[in-house]
Short mmCIF file of C-alpha atoms and ligand atoms in Angstrom, two decimals:
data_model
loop_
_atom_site.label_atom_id
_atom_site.label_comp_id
_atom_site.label_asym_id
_atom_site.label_seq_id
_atom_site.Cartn_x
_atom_site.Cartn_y
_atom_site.Cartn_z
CA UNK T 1 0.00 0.00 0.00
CA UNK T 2 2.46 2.30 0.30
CA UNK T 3 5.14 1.87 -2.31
CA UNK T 4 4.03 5.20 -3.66
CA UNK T 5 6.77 7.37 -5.26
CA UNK T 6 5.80 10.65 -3.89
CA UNK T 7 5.15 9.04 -0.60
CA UNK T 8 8.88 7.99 -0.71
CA UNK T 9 10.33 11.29 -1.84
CA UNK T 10 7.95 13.37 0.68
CA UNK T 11 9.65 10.66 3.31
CA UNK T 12 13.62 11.22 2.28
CA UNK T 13 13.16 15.27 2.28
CA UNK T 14 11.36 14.62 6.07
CA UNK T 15 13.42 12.51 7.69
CA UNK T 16 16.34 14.59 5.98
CA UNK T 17 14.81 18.19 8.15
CA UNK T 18 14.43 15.57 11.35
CA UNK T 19 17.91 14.80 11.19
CA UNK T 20 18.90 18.52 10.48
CA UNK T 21 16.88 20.36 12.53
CA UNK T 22 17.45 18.48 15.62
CA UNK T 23 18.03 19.46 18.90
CA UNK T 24 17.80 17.71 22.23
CA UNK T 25 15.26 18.45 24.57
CA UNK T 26 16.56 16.57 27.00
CA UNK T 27 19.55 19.37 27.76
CA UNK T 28 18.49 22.29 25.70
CA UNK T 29 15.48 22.86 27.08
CA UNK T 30 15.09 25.63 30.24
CA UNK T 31 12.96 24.74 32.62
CA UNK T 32 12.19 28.17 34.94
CA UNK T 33 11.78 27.11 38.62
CA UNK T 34 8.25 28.46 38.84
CA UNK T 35 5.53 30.66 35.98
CA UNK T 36 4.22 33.31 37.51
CA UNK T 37 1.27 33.07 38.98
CA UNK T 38 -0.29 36.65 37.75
CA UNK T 39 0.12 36.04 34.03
CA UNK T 40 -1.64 34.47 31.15
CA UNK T 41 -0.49 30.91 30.32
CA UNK T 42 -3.19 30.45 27.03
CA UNK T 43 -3.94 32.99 25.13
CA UNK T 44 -8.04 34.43 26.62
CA UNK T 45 -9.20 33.93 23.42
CA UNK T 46 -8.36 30.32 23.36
CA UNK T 47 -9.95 29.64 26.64
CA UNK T 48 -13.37 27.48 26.82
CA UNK T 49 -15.55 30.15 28.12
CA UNK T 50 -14.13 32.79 25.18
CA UNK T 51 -16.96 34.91 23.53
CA UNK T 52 -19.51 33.42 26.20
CA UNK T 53 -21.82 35.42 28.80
CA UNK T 54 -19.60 33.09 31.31
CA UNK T 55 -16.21 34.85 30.26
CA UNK T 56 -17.86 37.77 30.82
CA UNK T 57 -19.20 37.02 34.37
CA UNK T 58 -15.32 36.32 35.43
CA UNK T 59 -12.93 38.84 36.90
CA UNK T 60 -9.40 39.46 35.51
CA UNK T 61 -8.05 37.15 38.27
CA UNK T 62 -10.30 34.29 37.80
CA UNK T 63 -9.82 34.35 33.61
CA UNK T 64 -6.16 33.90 34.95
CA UNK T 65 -6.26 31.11 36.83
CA UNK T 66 -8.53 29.59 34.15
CA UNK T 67 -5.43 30.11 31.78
CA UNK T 68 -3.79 28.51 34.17
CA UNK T 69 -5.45 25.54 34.44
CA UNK T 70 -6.59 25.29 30.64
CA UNK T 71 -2.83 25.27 29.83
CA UNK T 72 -2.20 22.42 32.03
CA UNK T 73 -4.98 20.97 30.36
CA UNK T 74 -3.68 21.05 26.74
CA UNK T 75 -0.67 20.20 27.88
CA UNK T 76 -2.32 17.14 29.54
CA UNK T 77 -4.26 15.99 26.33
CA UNK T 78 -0.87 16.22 24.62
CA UNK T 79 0.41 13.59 26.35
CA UNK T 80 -2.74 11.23 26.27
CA UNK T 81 -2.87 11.65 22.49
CA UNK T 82 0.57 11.01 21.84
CA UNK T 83 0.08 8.24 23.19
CA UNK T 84 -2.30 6.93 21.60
CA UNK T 85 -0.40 7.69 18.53
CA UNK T 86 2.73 6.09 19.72
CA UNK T 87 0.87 3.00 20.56
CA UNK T 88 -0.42 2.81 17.16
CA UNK T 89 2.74 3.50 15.36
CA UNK T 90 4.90 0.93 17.19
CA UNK T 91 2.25 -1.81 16.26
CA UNK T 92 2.91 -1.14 12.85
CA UNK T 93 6.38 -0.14 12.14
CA UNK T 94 8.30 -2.43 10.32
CA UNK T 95 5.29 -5.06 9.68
CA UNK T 96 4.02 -6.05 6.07
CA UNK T 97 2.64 -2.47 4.12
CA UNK T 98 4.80 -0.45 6.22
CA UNK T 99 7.99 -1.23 5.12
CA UNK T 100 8.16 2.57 3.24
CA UNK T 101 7.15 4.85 6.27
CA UNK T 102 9.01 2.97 8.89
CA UNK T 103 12.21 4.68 8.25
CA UNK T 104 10.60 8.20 9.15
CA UNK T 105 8.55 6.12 11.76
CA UNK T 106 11.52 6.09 14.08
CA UNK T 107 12.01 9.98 13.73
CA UNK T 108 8.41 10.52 14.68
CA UNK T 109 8.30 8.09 17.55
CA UNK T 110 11.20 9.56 18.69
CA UNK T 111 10.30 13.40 18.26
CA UNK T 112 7.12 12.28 19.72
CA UNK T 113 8.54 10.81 22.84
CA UNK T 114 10.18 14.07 23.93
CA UNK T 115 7.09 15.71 22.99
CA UNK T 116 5.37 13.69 25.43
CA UNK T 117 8.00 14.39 28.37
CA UNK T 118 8.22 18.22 27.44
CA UNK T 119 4.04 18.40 27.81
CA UNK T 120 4.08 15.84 31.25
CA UNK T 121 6.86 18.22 32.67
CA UNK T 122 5.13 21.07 32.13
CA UNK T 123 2.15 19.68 33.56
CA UNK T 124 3.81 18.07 36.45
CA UNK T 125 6.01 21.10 37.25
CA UNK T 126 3.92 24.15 37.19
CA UNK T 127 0.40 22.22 37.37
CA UNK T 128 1.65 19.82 39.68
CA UNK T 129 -0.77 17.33 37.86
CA UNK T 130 -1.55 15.62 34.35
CA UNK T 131 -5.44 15.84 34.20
CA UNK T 132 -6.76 12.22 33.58
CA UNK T 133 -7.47 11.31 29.92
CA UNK T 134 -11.61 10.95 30.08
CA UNK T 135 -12.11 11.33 26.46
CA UNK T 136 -14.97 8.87 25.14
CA UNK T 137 -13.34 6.60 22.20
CA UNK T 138 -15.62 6.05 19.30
CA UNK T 139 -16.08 2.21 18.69
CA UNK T 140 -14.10 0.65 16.35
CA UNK T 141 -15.13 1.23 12.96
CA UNK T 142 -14.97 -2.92 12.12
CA UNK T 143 -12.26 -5.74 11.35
CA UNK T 144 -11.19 -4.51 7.69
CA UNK T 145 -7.59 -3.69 8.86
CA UNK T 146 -7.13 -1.45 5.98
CA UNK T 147 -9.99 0.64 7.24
CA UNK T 148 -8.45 0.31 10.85
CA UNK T 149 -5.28 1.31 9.26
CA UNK T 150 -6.78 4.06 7.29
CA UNK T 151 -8.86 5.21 10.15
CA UNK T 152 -5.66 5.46 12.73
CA UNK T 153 -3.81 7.40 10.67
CA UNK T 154 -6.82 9.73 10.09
CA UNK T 155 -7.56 10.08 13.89
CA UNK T 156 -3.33 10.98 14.32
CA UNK T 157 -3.53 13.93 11.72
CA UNK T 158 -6.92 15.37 12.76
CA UNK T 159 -5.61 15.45 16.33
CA UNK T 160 -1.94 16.77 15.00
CA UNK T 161 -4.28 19.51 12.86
CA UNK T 162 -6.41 20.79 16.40
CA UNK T 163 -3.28 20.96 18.63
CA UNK T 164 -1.19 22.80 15.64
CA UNK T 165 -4.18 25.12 15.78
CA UNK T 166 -3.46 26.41 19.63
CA UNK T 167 0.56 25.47 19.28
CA UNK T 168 0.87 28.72 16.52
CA UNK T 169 -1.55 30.82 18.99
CA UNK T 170 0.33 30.07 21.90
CA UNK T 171 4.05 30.54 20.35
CA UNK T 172 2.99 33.63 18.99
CA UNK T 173 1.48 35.11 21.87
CA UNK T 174 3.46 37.94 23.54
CA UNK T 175 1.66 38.10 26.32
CA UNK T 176 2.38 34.43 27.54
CA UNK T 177 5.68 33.47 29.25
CA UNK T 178 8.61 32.56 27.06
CA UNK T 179 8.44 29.04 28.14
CA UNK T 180 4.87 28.56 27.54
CA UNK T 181 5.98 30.05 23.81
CA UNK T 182 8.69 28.31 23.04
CA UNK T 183 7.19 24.61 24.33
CA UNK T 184 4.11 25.19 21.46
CA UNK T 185 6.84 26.22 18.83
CA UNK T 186 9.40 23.43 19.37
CA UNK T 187 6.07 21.33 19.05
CA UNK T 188 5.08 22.97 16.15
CA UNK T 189 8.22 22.67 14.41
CA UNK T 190 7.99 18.91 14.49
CA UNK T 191 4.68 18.54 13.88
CA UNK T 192 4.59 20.40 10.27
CA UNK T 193 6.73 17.42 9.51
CA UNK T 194 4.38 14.99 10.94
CA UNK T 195 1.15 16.69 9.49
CA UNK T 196 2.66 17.02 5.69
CA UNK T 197 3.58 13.13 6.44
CA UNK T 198 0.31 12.31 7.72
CA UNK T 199 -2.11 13.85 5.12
CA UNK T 200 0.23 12.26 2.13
CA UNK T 201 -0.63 9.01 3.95
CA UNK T 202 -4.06 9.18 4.80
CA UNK T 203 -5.02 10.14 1.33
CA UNK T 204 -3.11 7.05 0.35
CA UNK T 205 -4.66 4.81 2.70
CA UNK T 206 -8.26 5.97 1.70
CA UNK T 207 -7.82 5.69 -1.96
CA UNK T 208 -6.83 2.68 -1.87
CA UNK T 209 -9.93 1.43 0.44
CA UNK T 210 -12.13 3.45 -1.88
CA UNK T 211 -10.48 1.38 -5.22
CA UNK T 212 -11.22 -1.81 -3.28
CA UNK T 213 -13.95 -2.80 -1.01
CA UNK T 214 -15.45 0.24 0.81
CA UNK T 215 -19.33 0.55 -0.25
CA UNK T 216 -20.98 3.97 0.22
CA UNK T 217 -22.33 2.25 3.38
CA UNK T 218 -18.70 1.74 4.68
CA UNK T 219 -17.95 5.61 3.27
CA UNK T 220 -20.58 7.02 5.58
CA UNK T 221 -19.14 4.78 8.97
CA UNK T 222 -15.97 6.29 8.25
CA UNK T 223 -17.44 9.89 8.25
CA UNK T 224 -19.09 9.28 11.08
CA UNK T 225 -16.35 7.94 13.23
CA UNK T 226 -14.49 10.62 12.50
CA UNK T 227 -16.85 13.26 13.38
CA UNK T 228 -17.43 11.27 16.49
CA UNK T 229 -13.24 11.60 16.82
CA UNK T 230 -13.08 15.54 15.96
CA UNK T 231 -16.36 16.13 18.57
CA UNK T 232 -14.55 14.12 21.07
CA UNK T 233 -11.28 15.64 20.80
CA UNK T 234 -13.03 19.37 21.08
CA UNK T 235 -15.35 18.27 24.03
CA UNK T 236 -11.91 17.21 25.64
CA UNK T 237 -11.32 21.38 26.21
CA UNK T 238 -13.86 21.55 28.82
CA UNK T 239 -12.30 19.75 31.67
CA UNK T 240 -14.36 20.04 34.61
CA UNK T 241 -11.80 19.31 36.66
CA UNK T 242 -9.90 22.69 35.18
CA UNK T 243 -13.23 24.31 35.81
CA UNK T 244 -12.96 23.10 40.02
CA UNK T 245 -9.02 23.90 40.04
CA UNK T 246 -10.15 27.26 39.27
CA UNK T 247 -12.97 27.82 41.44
CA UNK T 248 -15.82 27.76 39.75
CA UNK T 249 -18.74 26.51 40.77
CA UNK T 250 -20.44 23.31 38.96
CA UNK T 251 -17.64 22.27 36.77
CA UNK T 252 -19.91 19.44 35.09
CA UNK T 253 -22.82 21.83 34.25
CA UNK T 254 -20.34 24.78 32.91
CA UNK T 255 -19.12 22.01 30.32
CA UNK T 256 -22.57 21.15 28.91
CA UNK T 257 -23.54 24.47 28.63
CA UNK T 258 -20.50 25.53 27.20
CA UNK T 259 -20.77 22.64 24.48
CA UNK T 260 -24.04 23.79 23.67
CA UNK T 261 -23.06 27.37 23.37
CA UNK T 262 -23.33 28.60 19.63
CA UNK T 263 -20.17 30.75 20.08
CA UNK T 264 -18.17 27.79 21.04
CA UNK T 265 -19.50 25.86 18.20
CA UNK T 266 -18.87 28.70 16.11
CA UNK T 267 -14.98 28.77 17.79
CA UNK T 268 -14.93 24.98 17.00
CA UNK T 269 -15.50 25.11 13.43
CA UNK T 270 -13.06 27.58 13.41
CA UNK T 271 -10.01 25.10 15.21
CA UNK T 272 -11.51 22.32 12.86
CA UNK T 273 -11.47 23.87 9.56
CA UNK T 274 -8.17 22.50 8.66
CA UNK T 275 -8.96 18.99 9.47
CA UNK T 276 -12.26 19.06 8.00
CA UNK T 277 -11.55 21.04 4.37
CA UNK T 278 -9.31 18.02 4.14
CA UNK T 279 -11.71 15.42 4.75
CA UNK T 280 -13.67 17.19 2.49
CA UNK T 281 -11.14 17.36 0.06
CA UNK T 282 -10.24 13.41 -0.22
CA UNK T 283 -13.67 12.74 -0.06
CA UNK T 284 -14.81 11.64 3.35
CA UNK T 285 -17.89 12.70 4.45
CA UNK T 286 -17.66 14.55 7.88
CA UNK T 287 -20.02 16.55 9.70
CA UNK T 288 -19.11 18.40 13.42
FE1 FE2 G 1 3.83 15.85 18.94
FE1 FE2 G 2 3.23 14.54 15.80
#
């Protein structure tokens, strides 16, 4: 499936700029003892409750801590997702139909490894927690493991599409800390990689179901598990446990009736419009 020449090429330039622009995490990155605690740490008009009658209803201090705790929390679903993704890569790196991406499979697992220890230590050091993953998993889409295939690599780019989203607010943001800035654009860096790697491949993967067996039926159960993915993944912003660390009242209610909120929606087709023109654009039917 994926002895495709442009695939190939697309890999050697890639895994050329991993090698290239590397540098180590591990040493290079600064680590300030403490963020302070009167600042922004995500950008106000990223937050949840952004262009809501709630925003408006809380003080300077309390959209603060809110940033606060919303950072920690999309630093938290960071390191759920990637692993997810890294569980999903290792199964299939260097097994039959991978042999072509596996090479640039060990840059990604690797660049995604200290992705997952920069977002944990941010979490763990100025959070002093990584909030729980509770997102709901749609069910598995069936046993065809080229649509399992298909639909894995699909789930990896839309949720490498929403975080690149907030990663180019956030570095660009002069009001946030330089740490906060630089995490999102060391993440970002990678990730444009990682994206360009994963829409070449998911195209792949789904014309190649669509030449063989997938009906219109099977066409439709795709779209809908991954608008069932992209709602998850969104709904994953309101953490009402971000919502108590804050100090606001009825964390579980705020998050339904921020869901529900047409300005959120509105905000959601906005992070999503990336991940869904391309779904659009190869031909799977999506709807959020
Ligand atoms: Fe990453
Ligand atoms: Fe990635």
């Amino acid at each position: 499936m994926t002895d495709d020449r442009g695939l190939r090429e697309l890999l050697d330039r890639l895994s050329a700029e991993a090698g290239s622009d590397y540098d180590n995490p591990y040493t290079a990155f600064a680590w300030p003892p403490a963020l302070p605690g009167d600042e922004y740490w995500f950008s106000p008009e990223l937050l949840s409750v952004h262009g809501t009658e709630y925003a408006d209803e809380l003080s300077d201090e309390q959209l603060c801590a809110l940033s606060r705790w919303e950072s920690v929390n999309f630093c938290s679903l960071n390191v759920h997702g990637i692993r997810d993704l890294l569980i999903e890569v290792m199964r299939r790196v260097h097994t039959p139909g991978f042999e072509v991406p596996s090479e640039f499979f060990h840059h990604l697992v690797g660049e995604e490894n200290e992705h997952m220890w920069l977002f944990a230590g941010f979490c763990l050091r100025y959070g002093g927690r990584i909030y729980p993953d509770e997102k709901l998993r749609p069910p598995s889409a069936g046993e065809d493991p080229a649509l399992e295939d298909f639909l894995v690599f699909a789930r990896i780019l839309l949720f490498e599409q929403i975080v690149g989203h907030y990663n180019v607010r956030l570095a660009a943001d002069t009001r946030l800390h330089p740490t906060i800035r630089r995490l999102n654009r060391i993440h970002h860096r990678d990730e444009s990689r990682h994206i360009a790697f994963g829409a070449r491949l998911v195209r792949l993967l789904w014309e190649r179901l669509t030449e063989s067996a997938l009906d219109e039926d099977g066409r439709r159960a795709a779209g809908r598990h991954l608008s069932q993915y992209l709602r998850a993944t969104m709904a994953s912003f309101y953490n009402p446990a971000a919502y108590r660390d804050t100090g606001l009242a009825d964390g579980s209610g705020l998050r339904k009736r921020l869901l529900d909120h047409p300005a959120r929606q509105a905000a959601h087709a906005q992070v999503l419009h990336k991940a869904t023109d391309f779904l659009h654009g190869i031909g799977v039917p999506v709807t959020v």
